[in-house]
Amino acid sequence: EAQLVESGGALVQAGGSLRLSCATSGFTNGEYAIGWFRQAPGKEREGVSCLSMTDGSTYYTDSVKGRFTISTDNANKTVYLEMNNLNADDTAIYYCAAAEGPYYYCSVSDRWYDVWGQGTQVTVSS
């Protein structure tokens, strides 16, 4: 059974950085896509970034472009979300999600994904 476990969330000051991790297990092959999503209190879930493990293609939503970087460590089967220059609007629970492929693209539509982690809290103080 495919599973995802997020970690790395914390309380950080505005302008600071965090690296979130998404540990993957149980996938039948390495051909899947990973998405990072976030949900702030009272708001809908928002797709932040995604990565195709098949061809390495990535996508970032406009609000995080230039500040967030998605990457993977294939040996450790972990996907990371490096977040820099954080601001209060980045405060949310962050989730990673997976869709088994292969996929030569990725999407930040949450309907595309069928495996979800439990989430990790990121709080940015101003």
CSV table of N, CA and C in Angstrom, one decimal:
chain,number,residue,atom,x,y,z
A,1,GLU,N,0.8,-1.2,0.0
A,1,GLU,CA,0.0,0.0,0.0
A,1,GLU,C,0.9,1.2,0.0
A,2,ALA,N,0.6,2.1,-0.9
A,2,ALA,CA,1.4,3.4,-1.0
A,2,ALA,C,1.1,4.3,0.2
A,3,GLN,N,2.1,4.9,0.7
A,3,GLN,CA,1.9,5.8,1.9
A,3,GLN,C,2.9,7.0,1.7
A,4,LEU,N,2.4,8.1,2.3
A,4,LEU,CA,3.2,9.3,2.3
A,4,LEU,C,3.2,9.9,3.8
A,5,VAL,N,4.4,10.3,4.2
A,5,VAL,CA,4.5,10.9,5.5
A,5,VAL,C,5.3,12.2,5.4
A,6,GLU,N,4.6,13.3,5.8
A,6,GLU,CA,5.2,14.6,5.8
A,6,GLU,C,5.9,14.9,7.1
A,7,SER,N,6.9,15.8,7.0
A,7,SER,CA,7.6,16.3,8.2
A,7,SER,C,8.3,17.6,7.9
A,8,GLY,N,8.7,18.3,8.9
A,8,GLY,CA,9.5,19.5,8.7
A,8,GLY,C,8.7,20.8,9.0
A,9,GLY,N,7.4,20.7,9.3
A,9,GLY,CA,6.7,21.9,9.6
A,9,GLY,C,7.1,22.5,10.9
A,10,ALA,N,7.0,23.8,11.1
A,10,ALA,CA,7.4,24.4,12.3
A,10,ALA,C,6.9,25.9,12.3
A,11,LEU,N,7.2,26.5,13.5
A,11,LEU,CA,7.0,28.0,13.6
A,11,LEU,C,8.2,28.7,13.2
A,12,VAL,N,8.1,29.6,12.3
A,12,VAL,CA,9.3,30.4,11.8
A,12,VAL,C,8.9,31.8,11.6
A,13,GLN,N,9.9,32.7,11.7
A,13,GLN,CA,9.6,34.1,11.5
A,13,GLN,C,9.5,34.5,10.1
A,14,ALA,N,8.8,35.5,9.8
A,14,ALA,CA,8.7,36.0,8.4
A,14,ALA,C,10.1,36.3,7.8
A,15,GLY,N,10.3,35.9,6.6
A,15,GLY,CA,11.6,36.0,6.0
A,15,GLY,C,12.5,34.7,6.2
A,16,GLY,N,12.1,33.8,7.0
A,16,GLY,CA,12.8,32.6,7.3
A,16,GLY,C,12.6,31.5,6.2
A,17,SER,N,13.2,30.4,6.5
A,17,SER,CA,13.1,29.2,5.6
A,17,SER,C,12.8,27.9,6.3
A,18,LEU,N,12.2,27.0,5.6
A,18,LEU,CA,11.9,25.7,6.1
A,18,LEU,C,12.0,24.7,4.9
A,19,ARG,N,12.3,23.5,5.3
A,19,ARG,CA,12.3,22.4,4.3
A,19,ARG,C,11.4,21.3,4.7
A,20,LEU,N,10.3,21.1,4.0
A,20,LEU,CA,9.4,20.0,4.2
A,20,LEU,C,9.8,18.8,3.5
A,21,SER,N,9.6,17.6,4.2
A,21,SER,CA,9.9,16.3,3.6
A,21,SER,C,8.6,15.5,3.4
A,22,CYS,N,8.6,14.7,2.3
A,22,CYS,CA,7.5,13.8,2.1
A,22,CYS,C,8.2,12.4,1.8
A,23,ALA,N,8.1,11.6,2.8
A,23,ALA,CA,8.7,10.2,2.7
A,23,ALA,C,7.7,9.3,2.0
A,24,THR,N,8.1,8.6,0.9
A,24,THR,CA,7.2,7.8,0.2
A,24,THR,C,7.5,6.3,0.4
A,25,SER,N,6.5,5.5,0.4
A,25,SER,CA,6.8,4.0,0.5
A,25,SER,C,5.6,3.3,-0.2
A,26,GLY,N,5.9,2.1,-0.6
A,26,GLY,CA,4.8,1.2,-1.1
A,26,GLY,C,4.4,1.4,-2.5
A,27,PHE,N,5.1,2.3,-3.2
A,27,PHE,CA,4.8,2.5,-4.6
A,27,PHE,C,5.4,1.3,-5.5
A,28,THR,N,4.6,0.9,-6.5
A,28,THR,CA,5.1,-0.3,-7.2
A,28,THR,C,6.2,0.0,-8.1
A,29,ASN,N,6.4,1.3,-8.5
A,29,ASN,CA,7.5,1.7,-9.3
A,29,ASN,C,7.8,3.1,-9.0
A,30,GLY,N,8.8,3.7,-9.7
A,30,GLY,CA,9.2,5.0,-9.4
A,30,GLY,C,8.5,6.0,-10.3
A,31,GLU,N,7.5,5.6,-11.0
A,31,GLU,CA,6.9,6.4,-12.0
A,31,GLU,C,5.6,7.0,-11.4
A,32,TYR,N,5.7,8.1,-10.6
A,32,TYR,CA,4.6,8.7,-10.1
A,32,TYR,C,4.8,10.2,-10.0
A,33,ALA,N,3.8,11.0,-9.7
A,33,ALA,CA,3.9,12.4,-9.6
A,33,ALA,C,3.5,12.8,-8.1
A,34,ILE,N,4.2,13.8,-7.7
A,34,ILE,CA,4.0,14.2,-6.3
A,34,ILE,C,3.6,15.7,-6.3
A,35,GLY,N,2.6,16.0,-5.5
A,35,GLY,CA,2.1,17.4,-5.4
A,35,GLY,C,2.2,17.8,-4.0
A,36,TRP,N,2.5,19.1,-3.8
A,36,TRP,CA,2.4,19.7,-2.5
A,36,TRP,C,1.2,20.7,-2.5
A,37,PHE,N,0.4,20.5,-1.4
A,37,PHE,CA,-0.8,21.4,-1.2
A,37,PHE,C,-0.7,22.0,0.1
A,38,ARG,N,-1.5,23.1,0.3
A,38,ARG,CA,-1.6,23.7,1.6
A,38,ARG,C,-3.1,24.1,1.8
A,39,GLN,N,-3.4,24.1,3.1
A,39,GLN,CA,-4.8,24.6,3.5
A,39,GLN,C,-4.6,25.5,4.7
A,40,ALA,N,-5.0,26.8,4.5
A,40,ALA,CA,-5.0,27.7,5.6
A,40,ALA,C,-6.4,27.7,6.3
A,41,PRO,N,-6.5,28.1,7.6
A,41,PRO,CA,-7.8,28.1,8.3
A,41,PRO,C,-8.8,28.9,7.5
A,42,GLY,N,-10.0,28.3,7.3
A,42,GLY,CA,-11.0,29.0,6.6
A,42,GLY,C,-10.9,29.2,5.1
A,43,LYS,N,-9.9,28.5,4.5
A,43,LYS,CA,-9.6,28.6,3.1
A,43,LYS,C,-9.6,27.3,2.5
A,44,GLU,N,-9.8,27.3,1.1
A,44,GLU,CA,-9.8,26.0,0.4
A,44,GLU,C,-8.4,25.5,0.2
A,45,ARG,N,-8.2,24.2,0.0
A,45,ARG,CA,-6.9,23.6,-0.2
A,45,ARG,C,-6.4,24.2,-1.5
A,46,GLU,N,-5.1,24.5,-1.5
A,46,GLU,CA,-4.4,25.2,-2.7
A,46,GLU,C,-3.2,24.3,-3.1
A,47,GLY,N,-3.1,24.1,-4.4
A,47,GLY,CA,-2.0,23.4,-4.9
A,47,GLY,C,-0.8,24.4,-5.0
A,48,VAL,N,0.4,23.9,-4.5
A,48,VAL,CA,1.5,24.8,-4.4
A,48,VAL,C,2.6,24.5,-5.5
A,49,SER,N,2.9,23.2,-5.6
A,49,SER,CA,3.9,22.7,-6.5
A,49,SER,C,3.7,21.3,-6.8
A,50,CYS,N,4.3,20.8,-7.9
A,50,CYS,CA,4.3,19.4,-8.2
A,50,CYS,C,5.5,19.0,-9.0
A,51,LEU,N,5.8,17.7,-9.0
A,51,LEU,CA,7.0,17.1,-9.6
A,51,LEU,C,6.6,15.8,-10.3
A,52,SER,N,7.0,15.6,-11.5
A,52,SER,CA,6.9,14.3,-12.2
A,52,SER,C,8.1,13.5,-11.9
A,53,MET,N,8.0,12.4,-11.3
A,53,MET,CA,9.1,11.5,-11.0
A,53,MET,C,9.6,10.9,-12.3
A,54,THR,N,8.8,10.9,-13.4
A,54,THR,CA,9.1,10.2,-14.6
A,54,THR,C,10.1,11.0,-15.4
A,55,ASP,N,9.8,12.3,-15.5
A,55,ASP,CA,10.8,13.1,-16.3
A,55,ASP,C,11.3,14.4,-15.6
A,56,GLY,N,11.0,14.5,-14.4
A,56,GLY,CA,11.5,15.7,-13.6
A,56,GLY,C,10.8,17.0,-13.8
A,57,SER,N,9.8,17.0,-14.6
A,57,SER,CA,9.1,18.3,-14.8
A,57,SER,C,8.4,18.8,-13.5
A,58,THR,N,8.4,20.1,-13.4
A,58,THR,CA,7.9,20.7,-12.2
A,58,THR,C,6.9,21.8,-12.5
A,59,TYR,N,6.2,22.2,-11.5
A,59,TYR,CA,5.2,23.3,-11.6
A,59,TYR,C,5.2,24.0,-10.3
A,60,TYR,N,5.0,25.4,-10.3
A,60,TYR,CA,4.9,26.2,-9.1
A,60,TYR,C,3.7,27.1,-9.3
A,61,THR,N,2.9,27.3,-8.3
A,61,THR,CA,1.8,28.3,-8.4
A,61,THR,C,2.5,29.7,-8.3
A,62,ASP,N,1.9,30.7,-8.8
A,62,ASP,CA,2.5,32.0,-8.9
A,62,ASP,C,3.0,32.6,-7.6
A,63,SER,N,2.2,32.3,-6.6
A,63,SER,CA,2.5,32.9,-5.3
A,63,SER,C,3.8,32.4,-4.6
A,64,VAL,N,4.3,31.3,-5.1
A,64,VAL,CA,5.5,30.7,-4.5
A,64,VAL,C,6.7,30.7,-5.5
A,65,LYS,N,6.5,31.0,-6.7
A,65,LYS,CA,7.5,31.0,-7.7
A,65,LYS,C,8.7,31.9,-7.2
A,66,GLY,N,9.9,31.3,-7.4
A,66,GLY,CA,11.1,32.0,-6.9
A,66,GLY,C,11.4,31.9,-5.5
A,67,ARG,N,10.5,31.4,-4.7
A,67,ARG,CA,10.7,31.2,-3.2
A,67,ARG,C,10.7,29.7,-2.8
A,68,PHE,N,9.9,28.9,-3.5
A,68,PHE,CA,9.8,27.5,-3.2
A,68,PHE,C,10.5,26.6,-4.2
A,69,THR,N,11.1,25.5,-3.8
A,69,THR,CA,11.7,24.6,-4.8
A,69,THR,C,11.4,23.2,-4.4
A,70,ILE,N,10.8,22.4,-5.3
A,70,ILE,CA,10.5,21.0,-5.1
A,70,ILE,C,11.7,20.2,-5.7
A,71,SER,N,12.0,19.1,-4.9
A,71,SER,CA,13.1,18.3,-5.4
A,71,SER,C,12.9,16.9,-4.8
A,72,THR,N,13.8,16.0,-5.3
A,72,THR,CA,13.6,14.6,-4.8
A,72,THR,C,15.0,14.0,-4.5
A,73,ASP,N,15.0,13.1,-3.6
A,73,ASP,CA,16.2,12.2,-3.3
A,73,ASP,C,15.7,10.8,-3.5
A,74,ASN,N,16.0,10.3,-4.7
A,74,ASN,CA,15.5,9.0,-5.1
A,74,ASN,C,16.0,7.9,-4.2
A,75,ALA,N,17.3,8.0,-3.7
A,75,ALA,CA,17.8,6.9,-2.9
A,75,ALA,C,17.0,6.8,-1.6
A,76,ASN,N,16.6,7.9,-1.1
A,76,ASN,CA,15.8,7.9,0.2
A,76,ASN,C,14.3,7.9,-0.1
A,77,LYS,N,13.9,7.9,-1.3
A,77,LYS,CA,12.5,8.0,-1.7
A,77,LYS,C,11.7,9.1,-1.0
A,78,THR,N,12.3,10.2,-1.0
A,78,THR,CA,11.8,11.4,-0.3
A,78,THR,C,11.7,12.6,-1.3
A,79,VAL,N,10.6,13.3,-1.2
A,79,VAL,CA,10.4,14.5,-2.0
A,79,VAL,C,10.4,15.7,-1.0
A,80,TYR,N,11.1,16.8,-1.4
A,80,TYR,CA,11.3,17.9,-0.5
A,80,TYR,C,10.6,19.1,-1.1
A,81,LEU,N,10.2,20.0,-0.2
A,81,LEU,CA,9.7,21.4,-0.6
A,81,LEU,C,10.5,22.4,0.2
A,82,GLU,N,11.5,23.0,-0.4
A,82,GLU,CA,12.3,24.0,0.2
A,82,GLU,C,11.6,25.3,0.1
A,83,MET,N,11.4,26.0,1.2
A,83,MET,CA,10.6,27.2,1.2
A,83,MET,C,11.4,28.3,1.8
A,84,ASN,N,11.6,29.4,1.0
A,84,ASN,CA,12.4,30.5,1.5
A,84,ASN,C,11.6,31.8,1.5
A,85,ASN,N,12.1,32.8,2.2
A,85,ASN,CA,11.4,34.1,2.3
A,85,ASN,C,10.0,33.9,2.6
A,86,LEU,N,9.7,33.2,3.7
A,86,LEU,CA,8.3,32.9,4.1
A,86,LEU,C,7.6,34.1,4.6
A,87,ASN,N,6.3,34.2,4.4
A,87,ASN,CA,5.5,35.3,4.9
A,87,ASN,C,4.3,34.7,5.5
A,88,ALA,N,3.5,35.6,6.2
A,88,ALA,CA,2.3,35.1,6.9
A,88,ALA,C,1.3,34.4,6.0
A,89,ASP,N,1.2,34.7,4.8
A,89,ASP,CA,0.3,34.1,3.8
A,89,ASP,C,0.7,32.6,3.6
A,90,ASP,N,1.9,32.2,4.0
A,90,ASP,CA,2.3,30.8,3.8
A,90,ASP,C,1.9,30.0,4.9
A,91,THR,N,1.3,30.6,6.0
A,91,THR,CA,0.8,29.8,7.1
A,91,THR,C,-0.3,28.8,6.7
A,92,ALA,N,-0.1,27.5,7.0
A,92,ALA,CA,-1.1,26.5,6.5
A,92,ALA,C,-0.6,25.2,7.0
A,93,ILE,N,-1.5,24.2,6.8
A,93,ILE,CA,-1.1,22.8,6.9
A,93,ILE,C,-0.7,22.4,5.5
A,94,TYR,N,0.5,21.8,5.4
A,94,TYR,CA,1.0,21.4,4.1
A,94,TYR,C,0.9,19.9,4.0
A,95,TYR,N,0.4,19.5,2.8
A,95,TYR,CA,0.2,18.1,2.5
A,95,TYR,C,1.0,17.7,1.2
A,96,CYS,N,1.5,16.5,1.2
A,96,CYS,CA,2.0,16.0,-0.1
A,96,CYS,C,1.0,14.9,-0.5
A,97,ALA,N,0.9,14.7,-1.8
A,97,ALA,CA,0.0,13.8,-2.4
A,97,ALA,C,0.7,13.1,-3.6
A,98,ALA,N,0.2,11.9,-4.0
A,98,ALA,CA,0.9,11.2,-5.1
A,98,ALA,C,-0.2,10.6,-6.0
A,99,ALA,N,0.2,10.5,-7.3
A,99,ALA,CA,-0.6,9.9,-8.3
A,99,ALA,C,0.4,8.9,-9.0
A,100,GLU,N,0.0,7.6,-9.0
A,100,GLU,CA,0.9,6.6,-9.6
A,100,GLU,C,0.8,6.7,-11.1
A,101,GLY,N,1.9,6.8,-11.8
A,101,GLY,CA,2.0,7.0,-13.2
A,101,GLY,C,2.4,5.9,-14.1
A,102,PRO,N,3.2,6.1,-15.2
A,102,PRO,CA,4.0,7.2,-15.3
A,102,PRO,C,3.3,8.5,-15.8
A,103,TYR,N,3.8,9.6,-15.5
A,103,TYR,CA,3.3,10.9,-15.9
A,103,TYR,C,4.4,11.8,-16.4
A,104,TYR,N,4.3,12.3,-17.6
A,104,TYR,CA,5.3,13.2,-18.2
A,104,TYR,C,4.9,14.6,-18.0
A,105,TYR,N,4.2,14.9,-16.9
A,105,TYR,CA,3.8,16.2,-16.5
A,105,TYR,C,3.3,16.0,-15.1
A,106,CYS,N,2.8,17.1,-14.5
A,106,CYS,CA,2.2,17.0,-13.2
A,106,CYS,C,1.1,18.1,-13.1
A,107,SER,N,0.3,18.0,-12.0
A,107,SER,CA,-0.8,18.9,-11.9
A,107,SER,C,-1.0,19.3,-10.4
A,108,VAL,N,-1.5,20.5,-10.2
A,108,VAL,CA,-1.8,20.9,-8.8
A,108,VAL,C,-3.3,20.9,-8.5
A,109,SER,N,-4.0,20.1,-9.3
A,109,SER,CA,-5.4,19.9,-9.1
A,109,SER,C,-5.5,18.7,-8.1
A,110,ASP,N,-6.1,18.9,-6.9
A,110,ASP,CA,-6.1,17.9,-5.9
A,110,ASP,C,-6.9,16.6,-6.4
A,111,ARG,N,-7.8,16.8,-7.3
A,111,ARG,CA,-8.6,15.7,-7.8
A,111,ARG,C,-7.7,14.7,-8.6
A,112,TRP,N,-6.5,15.1,-9.0
A,112,TRP,CA,-5.6,14.2,-9.7
A,112,TRP,C,-4.9,13.2,-8.9
A,113,TYR,N,-4.9,13.4,-7.6
A,113,TYR,CA,-4.1,12.6,-6.7
A,113,TYR,C,-5.0,11.7,-5.8
A,114,ASP,N,-4.4,10.5,-5.5
A,114,ASP,CA,-5.2,9.5,-4.8
A,114,ASP,C,-4.6,9.0,-3.5
A,115,VAL,N,-3.3,9.4,-3.3
A,115,VAL,CA,-2.7,9.1,-2.0
A,115,VAL,C,-2.3,10.4,-1.3
A,116,TRP,N,-2.6,10.5,-0.1
A,116,TRP,CA,-2.3,11.7,0.7
A,116,TRP,C,-1.6,11.4,2.0
A,117,GLY,N,-0.8,12.4,2.4
A,117,GLY,CA,-0.2,12.3,3.7
A,117,GLY,C,-1.1,12.9,4.7
A,118,GLN,N,-0.6,13.0,6.0
A,118,GLN,CA,-1.4,13.5,7.1
A,118,GLN,C,-1.3,15.0,7.3
A,119,GLY,N,-0.3,15.6,6.7
A,119,GLY,CA,-0.1,17.0,6.8
A,119,GLY,C,0.9,17.4,7.8
A,120,THR,N,1.5,18.6,7.6
A,120,THR,CA,2.5,19.1,8.6
A,120,THR,C,2.2,20.6,8.7
A,121,GLN,N,2.2,21.2,9.9
A,121,GLN,CA,1.8,22.6,10.1
A,121,GLN,C,3.0,23.5,9.9
A,122,VAL,N,2.8,24.5,9.1
A,122,VAL,CA,3.7,25.6,9.0
A,122,VAL,C,3.1,26.9,9.4
A,123,THR,N,3.7,27.5,10.4
A,123,THR,CA,3.2,28.8,10.9
A,123,THR,C,4.3,29.9,10.8
A,124,VAL,N,4.0,31.0,10.1
A,124,VAL,CA,4.9,32.0,9.9
A,124,VAL,C,4.5,33.2,10.7
A,125,SER,N,5.3,33.7,11.6
A,125,SER,CA,5.0,34.8,12.5
A,125,SER,C,5.5,36.1,11.9
A,126,SER,N,4.7,37.1,11.9
A,126,SER,CA,5.2,38.4,11.3
A,126,SER,C,5.7,39.4,12.4
